[in-house]
Coordinates of C-alpha atoms and ligand atoms in Angstrom, one line a residue:
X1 CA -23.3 -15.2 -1.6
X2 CA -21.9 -14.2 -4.8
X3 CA -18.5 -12.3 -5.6
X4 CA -20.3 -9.3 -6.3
X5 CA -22.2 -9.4 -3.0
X6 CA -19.3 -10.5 -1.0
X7 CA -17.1 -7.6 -2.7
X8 CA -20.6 -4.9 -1.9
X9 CA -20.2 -5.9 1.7
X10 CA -16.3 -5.8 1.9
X11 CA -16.2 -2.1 0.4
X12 CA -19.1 -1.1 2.4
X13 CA -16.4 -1.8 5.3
X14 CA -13.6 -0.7 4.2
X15 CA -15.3 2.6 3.7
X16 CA -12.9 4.4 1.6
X17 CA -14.9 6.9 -0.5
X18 CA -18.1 8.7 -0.8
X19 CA -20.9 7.9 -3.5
X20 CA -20.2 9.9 -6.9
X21 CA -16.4 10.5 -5.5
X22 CA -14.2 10.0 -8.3
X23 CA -11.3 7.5 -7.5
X24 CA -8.8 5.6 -9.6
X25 CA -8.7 2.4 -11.1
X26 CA -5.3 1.1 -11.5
X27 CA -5.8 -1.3 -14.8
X28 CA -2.9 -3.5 -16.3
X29 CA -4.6 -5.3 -18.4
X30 CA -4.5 -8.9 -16.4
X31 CA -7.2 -10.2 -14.9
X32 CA -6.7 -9.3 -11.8
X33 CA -7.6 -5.7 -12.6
X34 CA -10.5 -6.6 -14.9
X35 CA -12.3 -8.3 -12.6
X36 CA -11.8 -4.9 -10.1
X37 CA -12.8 -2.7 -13.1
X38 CA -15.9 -5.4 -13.5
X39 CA -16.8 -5.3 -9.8
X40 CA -16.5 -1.4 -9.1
X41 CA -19.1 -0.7 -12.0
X42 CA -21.7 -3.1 -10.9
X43 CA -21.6 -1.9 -7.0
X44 CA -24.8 -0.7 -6.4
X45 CA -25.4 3.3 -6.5
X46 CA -25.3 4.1 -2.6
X47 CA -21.6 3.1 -2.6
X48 CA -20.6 3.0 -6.5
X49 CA -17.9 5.7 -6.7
X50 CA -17.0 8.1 -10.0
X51 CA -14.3 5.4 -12.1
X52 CA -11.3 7.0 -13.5
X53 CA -8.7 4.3 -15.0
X54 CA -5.1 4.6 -14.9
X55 CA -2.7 2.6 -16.7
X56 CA 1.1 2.8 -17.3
X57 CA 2.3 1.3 -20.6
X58 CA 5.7 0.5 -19.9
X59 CA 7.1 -0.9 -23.2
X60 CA 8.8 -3.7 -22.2
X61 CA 7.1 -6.3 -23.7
X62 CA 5.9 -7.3 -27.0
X63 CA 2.1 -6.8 -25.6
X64 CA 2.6 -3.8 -24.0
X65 CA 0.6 -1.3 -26.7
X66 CA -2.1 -4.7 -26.7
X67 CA -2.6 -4.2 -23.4
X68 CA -2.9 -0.6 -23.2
X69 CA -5.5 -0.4 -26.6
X70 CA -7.3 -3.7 -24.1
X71 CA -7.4 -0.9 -21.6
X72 CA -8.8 1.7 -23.5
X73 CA -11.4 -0.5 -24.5
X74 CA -12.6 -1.4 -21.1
X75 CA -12.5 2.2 -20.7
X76 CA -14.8 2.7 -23.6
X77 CA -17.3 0.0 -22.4
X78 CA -17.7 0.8 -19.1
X79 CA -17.6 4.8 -19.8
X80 CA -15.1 5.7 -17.9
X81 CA -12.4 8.0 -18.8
X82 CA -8.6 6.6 -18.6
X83 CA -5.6 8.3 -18.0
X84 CA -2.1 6.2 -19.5
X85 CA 1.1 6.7 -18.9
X86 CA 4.0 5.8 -21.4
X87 CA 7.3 4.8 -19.6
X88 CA 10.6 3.7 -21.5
X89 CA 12.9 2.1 -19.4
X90 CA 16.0 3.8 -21.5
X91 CA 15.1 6.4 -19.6
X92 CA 16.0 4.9 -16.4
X93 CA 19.7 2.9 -17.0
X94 CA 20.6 3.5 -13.4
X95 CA 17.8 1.8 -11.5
X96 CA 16.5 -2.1 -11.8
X97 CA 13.5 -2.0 -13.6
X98 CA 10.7 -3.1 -11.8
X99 CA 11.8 -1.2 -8.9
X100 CA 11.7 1.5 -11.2
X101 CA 8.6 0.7 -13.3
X102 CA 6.6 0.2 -9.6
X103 CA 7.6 3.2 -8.6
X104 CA 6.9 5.3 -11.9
X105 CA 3.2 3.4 -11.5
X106 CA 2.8 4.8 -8.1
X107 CA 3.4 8.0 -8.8
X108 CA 1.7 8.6 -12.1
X109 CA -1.6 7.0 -9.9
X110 CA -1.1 9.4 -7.3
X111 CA -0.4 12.1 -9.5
X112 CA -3.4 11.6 -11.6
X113 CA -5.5 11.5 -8.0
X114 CA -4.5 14.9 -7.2
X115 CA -5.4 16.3 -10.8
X116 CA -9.1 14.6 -10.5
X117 CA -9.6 15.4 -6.8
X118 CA -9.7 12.0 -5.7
X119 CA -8.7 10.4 -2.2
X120 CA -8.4 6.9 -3.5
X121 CA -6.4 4.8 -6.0
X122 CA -7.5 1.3 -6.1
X123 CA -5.0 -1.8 -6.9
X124 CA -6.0 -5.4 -7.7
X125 CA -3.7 -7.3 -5.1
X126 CA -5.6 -10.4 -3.7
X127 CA -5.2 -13.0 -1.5
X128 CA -2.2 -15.2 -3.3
X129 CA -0.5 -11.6 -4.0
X130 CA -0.7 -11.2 0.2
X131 CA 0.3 -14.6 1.1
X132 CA 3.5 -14.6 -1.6
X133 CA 4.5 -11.3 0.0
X134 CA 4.3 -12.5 3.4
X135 CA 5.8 -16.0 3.1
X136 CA 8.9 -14.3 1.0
X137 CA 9.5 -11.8 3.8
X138 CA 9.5 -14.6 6.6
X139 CA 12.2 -16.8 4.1
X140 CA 14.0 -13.7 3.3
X141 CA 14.9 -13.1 7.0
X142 CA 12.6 -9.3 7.4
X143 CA 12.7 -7.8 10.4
X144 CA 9.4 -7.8 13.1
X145 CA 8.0 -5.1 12.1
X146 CA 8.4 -5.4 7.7
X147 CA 6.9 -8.7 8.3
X148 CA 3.3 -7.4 7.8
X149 CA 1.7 -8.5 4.3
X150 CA -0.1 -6.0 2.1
X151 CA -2.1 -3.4 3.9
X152 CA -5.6 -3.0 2.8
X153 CA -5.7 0.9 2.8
X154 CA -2.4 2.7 3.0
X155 CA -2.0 6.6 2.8
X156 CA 0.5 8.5 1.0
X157 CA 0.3 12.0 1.5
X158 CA -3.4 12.9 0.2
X159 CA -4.1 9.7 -0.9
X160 CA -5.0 6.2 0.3
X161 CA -4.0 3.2 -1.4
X162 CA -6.4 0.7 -1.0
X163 CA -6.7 -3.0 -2.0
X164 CA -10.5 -3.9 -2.0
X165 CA -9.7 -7.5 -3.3
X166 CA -7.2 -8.8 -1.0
X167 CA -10.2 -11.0 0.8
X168 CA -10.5 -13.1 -2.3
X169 CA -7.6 -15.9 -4.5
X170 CA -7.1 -16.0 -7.9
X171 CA -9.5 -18.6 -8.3
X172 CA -11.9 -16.6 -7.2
X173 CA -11.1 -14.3 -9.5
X174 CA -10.8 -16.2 -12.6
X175 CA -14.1 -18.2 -12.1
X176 CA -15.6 -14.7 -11.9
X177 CA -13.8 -13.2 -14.6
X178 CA -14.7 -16.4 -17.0
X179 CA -18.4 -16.5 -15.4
X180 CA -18.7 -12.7 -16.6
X181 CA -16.8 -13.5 -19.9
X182 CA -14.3 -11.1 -19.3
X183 CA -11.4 -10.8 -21.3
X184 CA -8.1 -10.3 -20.0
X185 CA -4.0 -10.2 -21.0
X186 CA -2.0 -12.6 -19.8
X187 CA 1.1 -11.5 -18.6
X188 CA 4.4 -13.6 -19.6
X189 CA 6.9 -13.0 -16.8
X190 CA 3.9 -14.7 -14.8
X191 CA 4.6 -17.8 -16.4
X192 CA 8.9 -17.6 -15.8
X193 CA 10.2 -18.7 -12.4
X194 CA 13.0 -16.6 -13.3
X195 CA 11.2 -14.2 -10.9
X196 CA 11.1 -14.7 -7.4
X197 CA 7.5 -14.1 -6.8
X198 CA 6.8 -16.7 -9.7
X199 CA 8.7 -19.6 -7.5
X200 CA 6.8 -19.0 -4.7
X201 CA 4.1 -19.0 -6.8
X202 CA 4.3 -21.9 -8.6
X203 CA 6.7 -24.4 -6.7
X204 CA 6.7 -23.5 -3.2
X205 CA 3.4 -22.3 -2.3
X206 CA 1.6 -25.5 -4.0
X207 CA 4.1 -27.7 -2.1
X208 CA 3.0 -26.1 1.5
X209 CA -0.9 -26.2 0.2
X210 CA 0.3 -30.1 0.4
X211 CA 0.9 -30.4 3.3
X212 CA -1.5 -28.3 4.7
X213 CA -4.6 -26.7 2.4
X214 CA -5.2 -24.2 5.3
X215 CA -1.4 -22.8 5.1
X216 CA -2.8 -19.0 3.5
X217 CA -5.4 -18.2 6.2
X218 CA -3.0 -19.6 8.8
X219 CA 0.1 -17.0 7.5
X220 CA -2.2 -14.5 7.0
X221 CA -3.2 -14.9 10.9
X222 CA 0.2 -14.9 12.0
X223 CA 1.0 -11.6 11.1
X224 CA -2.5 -10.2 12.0
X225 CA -1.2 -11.5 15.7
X226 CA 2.2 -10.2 15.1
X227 CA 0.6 -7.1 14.0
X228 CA -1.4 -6.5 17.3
X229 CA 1.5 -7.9 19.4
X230 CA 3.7 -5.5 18.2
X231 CA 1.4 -2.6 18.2
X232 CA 0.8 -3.2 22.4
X233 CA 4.4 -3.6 22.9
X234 CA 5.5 -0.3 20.9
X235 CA 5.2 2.1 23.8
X236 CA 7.9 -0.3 25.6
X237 CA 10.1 0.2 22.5
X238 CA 9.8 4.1 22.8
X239 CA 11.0 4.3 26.6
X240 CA 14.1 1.7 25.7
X241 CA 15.0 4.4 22.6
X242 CA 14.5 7.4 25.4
X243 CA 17.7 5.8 27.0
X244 CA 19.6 4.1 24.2
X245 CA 19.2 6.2 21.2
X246 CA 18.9 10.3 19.9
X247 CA 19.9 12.5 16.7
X248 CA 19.9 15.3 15.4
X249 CA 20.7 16.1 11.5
X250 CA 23.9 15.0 11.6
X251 CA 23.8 11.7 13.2
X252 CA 22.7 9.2 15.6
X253 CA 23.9 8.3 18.7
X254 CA 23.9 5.3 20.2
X255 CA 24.7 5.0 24.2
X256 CA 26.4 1.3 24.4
X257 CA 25.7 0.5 27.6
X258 CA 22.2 1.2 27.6
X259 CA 21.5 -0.8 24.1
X260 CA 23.5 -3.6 26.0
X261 CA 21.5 -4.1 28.9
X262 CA 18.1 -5.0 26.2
X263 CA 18.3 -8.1 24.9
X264 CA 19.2 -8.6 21.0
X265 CA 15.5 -9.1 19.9
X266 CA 14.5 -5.6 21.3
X267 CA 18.1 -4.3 20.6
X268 CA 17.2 -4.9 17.2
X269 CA 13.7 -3.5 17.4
X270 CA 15.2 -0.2 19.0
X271 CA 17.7 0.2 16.4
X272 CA 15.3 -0.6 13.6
X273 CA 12.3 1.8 14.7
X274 CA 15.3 4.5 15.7
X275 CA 17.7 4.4 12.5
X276 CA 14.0 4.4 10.7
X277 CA 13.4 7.7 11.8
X278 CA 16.4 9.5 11.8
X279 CA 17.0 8.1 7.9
X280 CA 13.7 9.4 7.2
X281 CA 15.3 12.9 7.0
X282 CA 17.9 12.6 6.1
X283 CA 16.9 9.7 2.6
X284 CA 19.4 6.8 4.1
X285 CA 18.1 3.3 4.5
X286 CA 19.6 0.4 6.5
X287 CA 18.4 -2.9 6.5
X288 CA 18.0 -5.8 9.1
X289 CA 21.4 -7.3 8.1
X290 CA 23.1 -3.7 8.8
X291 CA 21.3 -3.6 11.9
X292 CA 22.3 -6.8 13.5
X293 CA 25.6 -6.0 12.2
X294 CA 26.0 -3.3 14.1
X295 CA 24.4 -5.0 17.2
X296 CA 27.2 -8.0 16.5
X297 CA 29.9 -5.1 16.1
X298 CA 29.3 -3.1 19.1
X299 CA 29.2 -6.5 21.2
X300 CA 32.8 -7.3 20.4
X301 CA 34.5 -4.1 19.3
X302 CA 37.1 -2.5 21.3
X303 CA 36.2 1.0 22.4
X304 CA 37.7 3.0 19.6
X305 CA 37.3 1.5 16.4
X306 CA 34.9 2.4 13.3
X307 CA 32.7 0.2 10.5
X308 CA 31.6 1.0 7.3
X309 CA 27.8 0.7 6.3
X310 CA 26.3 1.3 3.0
X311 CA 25.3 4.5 1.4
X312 CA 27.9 6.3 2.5
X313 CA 27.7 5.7 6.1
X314 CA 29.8 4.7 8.9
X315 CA 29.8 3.7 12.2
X316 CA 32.4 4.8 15.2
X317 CA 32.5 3.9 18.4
X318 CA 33.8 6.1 21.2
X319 CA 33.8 4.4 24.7
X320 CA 30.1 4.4 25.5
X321 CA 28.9 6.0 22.5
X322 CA 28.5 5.2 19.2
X323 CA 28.0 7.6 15.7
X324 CA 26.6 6.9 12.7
X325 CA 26.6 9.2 10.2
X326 CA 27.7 10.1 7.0
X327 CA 31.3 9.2 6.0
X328 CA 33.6 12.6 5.8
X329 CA 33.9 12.9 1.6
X330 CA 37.6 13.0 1.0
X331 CA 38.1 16.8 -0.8
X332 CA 42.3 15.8 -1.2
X333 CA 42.0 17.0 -4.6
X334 CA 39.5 19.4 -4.8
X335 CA 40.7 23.1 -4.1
X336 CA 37.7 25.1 -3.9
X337 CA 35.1 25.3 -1.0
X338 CA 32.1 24.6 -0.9
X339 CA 28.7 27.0 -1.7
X340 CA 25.9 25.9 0.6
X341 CA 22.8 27.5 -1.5
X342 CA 20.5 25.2 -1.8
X343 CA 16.8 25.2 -3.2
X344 CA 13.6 23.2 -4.1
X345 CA 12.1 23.2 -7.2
X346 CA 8.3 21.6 -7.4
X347 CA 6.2 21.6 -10.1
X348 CA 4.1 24.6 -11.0
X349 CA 6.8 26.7 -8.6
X350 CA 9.5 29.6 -10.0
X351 CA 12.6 30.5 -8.4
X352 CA 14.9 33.5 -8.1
X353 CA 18.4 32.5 -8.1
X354 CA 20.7 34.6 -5.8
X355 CA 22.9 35.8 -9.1
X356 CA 20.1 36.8 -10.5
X357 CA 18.8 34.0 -13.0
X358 CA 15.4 32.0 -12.1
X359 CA 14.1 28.7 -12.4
X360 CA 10.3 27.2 -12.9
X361 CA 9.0 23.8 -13.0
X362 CA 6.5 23.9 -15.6
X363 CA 4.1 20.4 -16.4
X364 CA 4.3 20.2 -20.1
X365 CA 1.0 21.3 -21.4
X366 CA 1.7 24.8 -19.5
X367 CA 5.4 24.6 -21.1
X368 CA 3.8 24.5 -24.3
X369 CA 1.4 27.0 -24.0
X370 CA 4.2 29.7 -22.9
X371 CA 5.4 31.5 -25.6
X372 CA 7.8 33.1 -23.9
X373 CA 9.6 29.8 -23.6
X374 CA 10.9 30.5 -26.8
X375 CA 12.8 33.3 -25.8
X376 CA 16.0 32.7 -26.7
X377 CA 16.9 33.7 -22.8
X378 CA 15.3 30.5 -21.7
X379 CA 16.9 27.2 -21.6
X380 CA 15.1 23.6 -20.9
X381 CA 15.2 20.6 -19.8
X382 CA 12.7 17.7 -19.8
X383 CA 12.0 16.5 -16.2
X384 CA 11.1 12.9 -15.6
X385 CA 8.0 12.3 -13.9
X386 CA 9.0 10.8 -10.8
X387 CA 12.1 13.0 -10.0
X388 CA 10.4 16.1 -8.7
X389 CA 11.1 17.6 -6.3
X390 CA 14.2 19.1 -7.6
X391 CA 16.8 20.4 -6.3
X392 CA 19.0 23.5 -7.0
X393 CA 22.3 24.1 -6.0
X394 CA 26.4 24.8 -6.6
X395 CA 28.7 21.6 -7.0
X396 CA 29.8 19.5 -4.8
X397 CA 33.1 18.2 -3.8
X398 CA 33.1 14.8 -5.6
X399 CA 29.9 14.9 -7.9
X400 CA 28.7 12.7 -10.6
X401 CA 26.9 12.6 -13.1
X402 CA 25.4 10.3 -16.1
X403 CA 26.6 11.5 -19.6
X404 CA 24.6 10.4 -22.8
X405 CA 26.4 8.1 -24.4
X406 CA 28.6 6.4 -22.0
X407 CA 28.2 4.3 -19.3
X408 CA 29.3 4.6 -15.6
X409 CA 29.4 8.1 -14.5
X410 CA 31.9 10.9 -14.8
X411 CA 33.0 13.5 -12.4
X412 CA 31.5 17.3 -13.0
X413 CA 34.7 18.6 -12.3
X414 CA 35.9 16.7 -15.7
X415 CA 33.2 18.1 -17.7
X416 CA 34.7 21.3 -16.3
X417 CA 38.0 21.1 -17.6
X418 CA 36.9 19.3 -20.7
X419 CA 35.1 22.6 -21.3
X420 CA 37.4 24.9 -20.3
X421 CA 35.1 26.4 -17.7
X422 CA 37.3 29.2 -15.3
X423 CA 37.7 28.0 -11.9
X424 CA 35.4 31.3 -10.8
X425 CA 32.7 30.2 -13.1
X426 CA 32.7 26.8 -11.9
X427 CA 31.7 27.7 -8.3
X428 CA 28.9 29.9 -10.0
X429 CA 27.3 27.1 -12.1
X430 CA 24.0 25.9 -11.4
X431 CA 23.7 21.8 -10.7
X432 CA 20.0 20.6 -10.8
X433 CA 19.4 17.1 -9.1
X434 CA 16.4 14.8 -8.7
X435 CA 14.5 13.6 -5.8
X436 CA 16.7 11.5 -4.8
X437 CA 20.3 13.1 -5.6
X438 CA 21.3 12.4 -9.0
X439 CA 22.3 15.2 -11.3
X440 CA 19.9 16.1 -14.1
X441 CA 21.6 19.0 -15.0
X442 CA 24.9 21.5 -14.9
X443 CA 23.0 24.6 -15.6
X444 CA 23.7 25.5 -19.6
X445 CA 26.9 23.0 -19.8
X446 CA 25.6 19.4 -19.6
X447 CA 22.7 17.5 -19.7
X448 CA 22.5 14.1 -17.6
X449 CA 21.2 10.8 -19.0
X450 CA 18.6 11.2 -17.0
X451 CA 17.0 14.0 -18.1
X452 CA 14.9 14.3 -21.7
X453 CA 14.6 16.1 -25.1
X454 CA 11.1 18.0 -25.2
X455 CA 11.5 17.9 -28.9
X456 CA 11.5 14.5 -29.1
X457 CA 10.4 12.0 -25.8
X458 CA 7.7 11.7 -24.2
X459 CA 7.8 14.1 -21.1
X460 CA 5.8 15.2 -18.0
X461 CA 7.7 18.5 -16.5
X462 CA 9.8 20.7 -18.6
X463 CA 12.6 22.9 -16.2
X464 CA 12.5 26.1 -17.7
X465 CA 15.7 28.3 -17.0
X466 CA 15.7 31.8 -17.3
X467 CA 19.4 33.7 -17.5
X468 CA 19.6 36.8 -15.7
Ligands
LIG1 N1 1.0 -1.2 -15.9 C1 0.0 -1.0 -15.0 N2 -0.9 -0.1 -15.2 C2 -1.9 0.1 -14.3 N3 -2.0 -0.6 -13.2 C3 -1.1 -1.5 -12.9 C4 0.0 -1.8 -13.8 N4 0.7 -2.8 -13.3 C5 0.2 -3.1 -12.1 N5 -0.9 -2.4 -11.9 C6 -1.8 -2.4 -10.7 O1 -1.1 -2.9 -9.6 C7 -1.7 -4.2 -9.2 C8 -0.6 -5.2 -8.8 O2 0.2 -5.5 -9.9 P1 1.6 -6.3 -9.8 O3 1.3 -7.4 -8.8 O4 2.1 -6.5 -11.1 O5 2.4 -5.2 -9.1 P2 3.7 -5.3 -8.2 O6 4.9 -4.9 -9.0 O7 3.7 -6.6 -7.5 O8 3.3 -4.1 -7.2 P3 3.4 -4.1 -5.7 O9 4.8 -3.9 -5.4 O10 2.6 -2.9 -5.4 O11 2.8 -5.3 -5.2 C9 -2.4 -4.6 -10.5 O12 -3.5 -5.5 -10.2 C10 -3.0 -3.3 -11.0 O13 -4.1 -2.9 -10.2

């Protein structure tokens, strides 16, 4: 059987779309992704869905407009249309950049989905891409339930994410692309081991293959095993966290005794699955290390004593029970209290403000096409793409922001007193912060690093403010 018919069959499977459904093509470029473009447009008609192509250019290398143009082309060949998102990571100084340029991919993909009306954005991870990920998590010390590779069809939200190549290598996928005299990019940070994944890659893995040619299908199989094993020893999990853990939206509580009579293996899956779900709420992570360091903590601390966790957290123990939550902030210096208002702002959505101003999220296009966002009562601010939704509220005790021009961060209360703002008017101003926290804005004093000039970058959401 050829690629073609093996891939017919595998989608026919994974069953992920209708006939005629439009769903996205995620296309760098590589060859990875031109080989999924290639397959998807000669599946035959009873499962060949509509093909909408998404790519992100993200400037940061000297091929990046290349491979977008290489893009567009495909796009014109295959008739398809092509959506392309441009990304500058000046834009983003406080994050590492392919953290940030994955997950500016992600939701440019999803976002597109939800414009077309499609379920489905497809990605070109195979086989290599699975095992890499797998082996790196098992040398990087993952807990249980992380170690699972790439899944095959993942939602988020309204959308799946699904990988329809993960049954096939790269050699598959090169004699197919070179069989079909495709053309492709190659990528350079492929070829540096600077990267992690590259070292696996190109050292390691080989090495393994060595000693044993079957050492992908067999890591593959152990976490499909793992997998299952864990999934039919969950509900045990869930009646050990009845007795050990609860929360509420403050903190979590841990009762020592009963986390001590599990052994560490489960303690740790308890903790893990429990901290999980209470930082879901409230945006904290903690990772295996934290975990077992807590585990290791609460086996040899004295009943009254306290550790500090990242993000802001800590840990204290009293007698049986233990609390983590989020550290007190220390308000020594600040003389003010606090005003609790607090709003969210997503995209199409307008506010009123309790003092009487409003806010609206606006995409660009309909920011544009307003022409009452030239009143001069209006002020704006362009609005990343991936920091909706937004939040709306008075300071905080202790905020930061990122100023144009300087590095670090510097306190809000500064910008205050470098501006001569009243005291009064300080509790009255307006901060605006991004999905996860960071300020974009102090309301008609100062705009964050973060945020960008509608005159002049390239923007997705403009906030529109509107004095009362
Ligand atoms: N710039 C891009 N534009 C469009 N699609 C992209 C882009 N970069 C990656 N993709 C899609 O994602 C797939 C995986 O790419 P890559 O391995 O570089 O991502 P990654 O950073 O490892 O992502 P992940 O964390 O999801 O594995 C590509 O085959 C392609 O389908």
């Amino acid at each position: 059987m050829d690629l073609l018919q093996q891939f017919t069959e595998h989608i026919r499977t994974l069953d992920a779309w209708e006939p005629d459904e439009p769903v996205i093509v995620a296309v760098s470029g590589g060859v990875d992704s031109v080989v999924l473009l290639d397959l998807m447009g000669r599946l035959p008609e009873d499962v060949k869905p509509n093909i909408i192509i998404a790519h992100v250019n993200h400037h940061l290398r000297g091929i990046s407009d290349d491979e977008e143009s290489a893009v567009r082309k495909l796009a014109e060949r295959y008739t398809v249309p092509v959506y392309v998102h441009h990304w500058r990571k000046e834009d983003h100084p406080d994050s590492g950049i392919e953290k940030a340029a994955r997950d500016i991919r992600y939701s440019f993909f999803k976002e597109i989905a939800q414009r077309m009306g499609s379920r489905a954005v497809l990605t070109a991870h195979h086989k290599d891409d699975q095992v890499e990920t797998i082996l790196m998590k098992l040398v990087r010390g993952s807990a249980l339930e992380e170690l699972k590779g790439i899944s095959a069809k993942r939602s988020e939200g309204t959308v799946t994410i699904v990988r329809p190549l993960l049954p096939f290598t790269k050699k598959n996928l090169i004699s197919y692309a070179e069989q079909r005299q495709l053309r492709w990019a190659e990528d350079e940070s492929n070829a540096s081991v600077k990267f992690t994944r590259n070292r696996y890659r190109q050292t390691i893995l080989p090495l393994l293959r060595s000693e044993n040619p079957a050492v992908d299908d067999h890591l593959i199989r152990f976490t499909e095993d793992l997998d299952s094993l864990l999934s039919l020893s969950a509900p045990c999990v869930e009646e050990w966290k009845k007795d050990i853990l609860s929360f509420d939206n403050d903190a979590l509580y841990i009762m020592v005794p009963a986390l001590k009579q599990a052994d560490e293996a489960l303690q740790r899956r308890v903790l893990s699955s429990g901290i999980k779900q209470w930082s879901s709420k409230q945006s904290y992570t903690l990772g295996h290390k934290h975990i077992q360091m807590i585990i290791d903590w609460l086996k040899a601390s004295s009943p009254n004593t306290t550790l500090d966790l990242p993000g802001g957290l800590t840990a204290e123990r009293m007698y049986d029970r233990c609390m983590i939550r989020k550290k007190e902030s220390d308000s020594r210096y600040e003389i003010e209290s606090e005003n609790e208002i607090e709003k969210k702002l997503a995209v199409g959505q307008w506010i009123e403000l309790e003092d009487g101003s409003s806010m609206g999220l606006l995409t660009y296009e309909s920011f544009r096409s307003r022409e009452s966002s030239q009143n001069e009562r209006h002020l704006y601010l362009g609005i990343p793409l991936q920091s909706t939704p937004l939040t709306i509220r008075h300071r905080h005790n202790g905020d930061r922001m990122t100023v144009r021009g300087m590095t670090g961060t510097k306190k809000v209360k500064d910008i205050f007193i470098d501006q001569k703002i009243p005291r009064k008017d300080r509790e009255r101003a307006w901060v605006v912060t991004d999905s996860t926290g960071r300020i974009l804005w102090v309301v008609d004093l100062k705009e964050s690093a973060l945020s960008l000039d509608p005159r002049t970058d390239t923007i997705s959401y403009v906030l529109v403010y509107e004095r009362m």
